[in-house]
Amino acid sequence: MTRHRLNLCVSVLLALCPAMVWAELPSQPATQPTSQSASGFIAYGSGSAEARTPGFHKLIYTWTEDGQVRYISFSIYLPQGYGQDDRRWPMLTFLAGLGDRGRDPGMGMAVGAPLEVGRSEELGKWLPMIILTPQCPSDKVWDSPGMAQTVLRLVHAAIERFSVDPSRLYVSGFSDGGKGSWVLAAEEPGLFAVTVPIVSREYNADQTAQRLAGTGITCLVLSGMKDPKSEPASAHMVDALRKNGVDVVYGPVPDAEHFIWRAFYSQRTFYEWLLLHRRGQAAPKDRATGEQFVELYTTHQQRSFGQQMFDHRLQRSLNLFEPYWFVDNCGESGSVGLQPRMQERRNVYVTAPLSADIPCRLQTTRQLSKDKWTDLAVEAGHPPKGEWELVVRVNEEEQSRTVVNDQTAPNGWMQVKVSLRPYAGKEARLQLIQRATGNSAATGYWASVKLIETNR
């Protein structure tokens, strides 16, 4: 299994969710969260439904359709200064990739635009923009029947509820979310001023181009030239759009593969470029070109060399601990990485959440045997007086949630076992989420992470 394939899993920020709230209906674009709340915004977990203060909020939007109460979970970022006057703010609708689907609206907050805004104090202080992050259900993709209508319903509800400037609406996503940004733009032509698909697959090139023609939308298309997912798909989309007179900026990045989005979502330049565009107005002539976006990617790679070396060290040590797993969003605690001995265990892998809001994750994708039963067995630990939460997800569905502390692991270690029998013979995307609980010592210890097979 290649690291390229493992990276398909990437993303997550978790919150507490009452189990009684969810009753998913697989055939529908949204599902019934409770027997109450027929329409409107409700809080997710222990949060507040008000969402009037700057920062991130996790919510659920519900409505009644065909006699049924349906919902879509989402997070929303409100910028610094929000609510202090009558100002109306630009809004970016951000769509995450396949690994971030599910029923936790915080999942999309640990990737792409929300992640970079949340992890960068400088970017967060400056950004004059609302970020709306709908969550795709685990049994759907962004171009599934009904999904576009569901997301657009949320977008319009957000415009009504929050202080949004309807002339400055933008949509962007990466991978499957990039395809979703094509879907939304084509579903309601004239709504968005800009769509930014990053490393996206093709989506009905000729039909999409014809629907966007004459709407005044700008398409910023960013792809990796060595990424079979987005090339030549992006080139086909750009060609069709240009033939129909649609304004396009195209940035194919040479020698780049699939995972290029951080170079853009982490840059103030990216958001400044969006803010230059307003629906109904001609695109500015002095804006950055596709070639300049390629340069932005190159500059980011050079400036982030130290971070890349840290990530490489963590990944290399994880490969020694347990091959075929991938780590991301790990904080730079002094002890993270593979340690020769911790609390009477040898070769312990140590991680830390990136922040109080952004968890660290270990992820992999495996093809499970159809002839044997498979279980995921984890031995996890904590430092003295430390505490963190371990969440296990399989194919974007939460399987277990356990607090690791002195009470649950009095000797410093505890066992967590999850049956993967329902996935026998199938591909399983496994995620181990390390989430801070408010305790400052949220460092996590991993003594073993194993897939155990037994005869059926």
mmCIF file with all atom_site columns, C-alpha atoms in Angstrom, residues 113 116-117 120-129 261-276 288 293 296 300 303:
data_model
loop_
_atom_site.group_PDB
_atom_site.id
_atom_site.type_symbol
_atom_site.label_atom_id
_atom_site.label_alt_id
_atom_site.label_comp_id
_atom_site.label_asym_id
_atom_site.label_entity_id
_atom_site.label_seq_id
_atom_site.pdbx_PDB_ins_code
_atom_site.Cartn_x
_atom_site.Cartn_y
_atom_site.Cartn_z
_atom_site.occupancy
_atom_site.B_iso_or_equiv
_atom_site.pdbx_formal_charge
_atom_site.auth_seq_id
_atom_site.auth_comp_id
_atom_site.auth_asym_id
_atom_site.auth_atom_id
_atom_site.pdbx_PDB_model_num
ATOM 1  C CA . ALA A 1 113 ? -9.622  26.570 4.895  1.00 0.00 ? 113 ALA A CA 1
ATOM 2  C CA . GLU A 1 116 ? -5.528  26.891 8.293  1.00 0.00 ? 116 GLU A CA 1
ATOM 3  C CA . VAL A 1 117 ? -7.568  29.757 9.720  1.00 0.00 ? 117 VAL A CA 1
ATOM 4  C CA . SER A 1 120 ? -2.769  30.513 12.177 1.00 0.00 ? 120 SER A CA 1
ATOM 5  C CA . GLU A 1 121 ? -3.270  33.304 14.693 1.00 0.00 ? 121 GLU A CA 1
ATOM 6  C CA . GLU A 1 122 ? -2.139  35.861 12.119 1.00 0.00 ? 122 GLU A CA 1
ATOM 7  C CA . LEU A 1 123 ? -4.560  34.638 9.455  1.00 0.00 ? 123 LEU A CA 1
ATOM 8  C CA . GLY A 1 124 ? -7.400  34.353 11.946 1.00 0.00 ? 124 GLY A CA 1
ATOM 9  C CA . LYS A 1 125 ? -6.934  37.910 13.207 1.00 0.00 ? 125 LYS A CA 1
ATOM 10 C CA . TRP A 1 126 ? -6.972  39.338 9.686  1.00 0.00 ? 126 TRP A CA 1
ATOM 11 C CA . LEU A 1 127 ? -9.475  37.278 7.692  1.00 0.00 ? 127 LEU A CA 1
ATOM 12 C CA . PRO A 1 128 ? -12.585 39.403 6.999  1.00 0.00 ? 128 PRO A CA 1
ATOM 13 C CA . MET A 1 129 ? -14.686 36.463 5.864  1.00 0.00 ? 129 MET A CA 1
ATOM 14 C CA . TRP A 1 261 ? -4.333  22.527 -0.999 1.00 0.00 ? 261 TRP A CA 1
ATOM 15 C CA . ARG A 1 262 ? -2.546  23.663 2.160  1.00 0.00 ? 262 ARG A CA 1
ATOM 16 C CA . ALA A 1 263 ? -0.258  25.872 0.062  1.00 0.00 ? 263 ALA A CA 1
ATOM 17 C CA . PHE A 1 264 ? -3.314  27.907 -0.942 1.00 0.00 ? 264 PHE A CA 1
ATOM 18 C CA . TYR A 1 265 ? -5.717  27.780 2.008  1.00 0.00 ? 265 TYR A CA 1
ATOM 19 C CA . SER A 1 266 ? -2.917  28.810 4.388  1.00 0.00 ? 266 SER A CA 1
ATOM 20 C CA . GLN A 1 267 ? -2.048  31.956 2.431  1.00 0.00 ? 267 GLN A CA 1
ATOM 21 C CA . ARG A 1 268 ? -3.537  35.387 2.993  1.00 0.00 ? 268 ARG A CA 1
ATOM 22 C CA . THR A 1 269 ? -2.973  35.999 -0.740 1.00 0.00 ? 269 THR A CA 1
ATOM 23 C CA . PHE A 1 270 ? -5.574  33.346 -1.583 1.00 0.00 ? 270 PHE A CA 1
ATOM 24 C CA . TYR A 1 271 ? -8.330  35.055 0.417  1.00 0.00 ? 271 TYR A CA 1
ATOM 25 C CA . GLU A 1 272 ? -7.307  38.531 -0.765 1.00 0.00 ? 272 GLU A CA 1
ATOM 26 C CA . TRP A 1 273 ? -7.733  37.266 -4.328 1.00 0.00 ? 273 TRP A CA 1
ATOM 27 C CA . LEU A 1 274 ? -11.244 36.038 -3.561 1.00 0.00 ? 274 LEU A CA 1
ATOM 28 C CA . LEU A 1 275 ? -12.174 39.382 -2.013 1.00 0.00 ? 275 LEU A CA 1
ATOM 29 C CA . LEU A 1 276 ? -11.316 41.171 -5.259 1.00 0.00 ? 276 LEU A CA 1
ATOM 30 C CA . ALA A 1 288 ? -2.995  37.267 -9.672 1.00 0.00 ? 288 ALA A CA 1
ATOM 31 C CA . PHE A 1 293 ? -0.656  30.893 -8.039 1.00 0.00 ? 293 PHE A CA 1
ATOM 32 C CA . LEU A 1 296 ? 2.606   30.893 -4.519 1.00 0.00 ? 296 LEU A CA 1
ATOM 33 C CA . HIS A 1 300 ? 4.925   28.061 0.361  1.00 0.00 ? 300 HIS A CA 1
ATOM 34 C CA . ARG A 1 303 ? 8.941   28.623 3.490  1.00 0.00 ? 303 ARG A CA 1
#
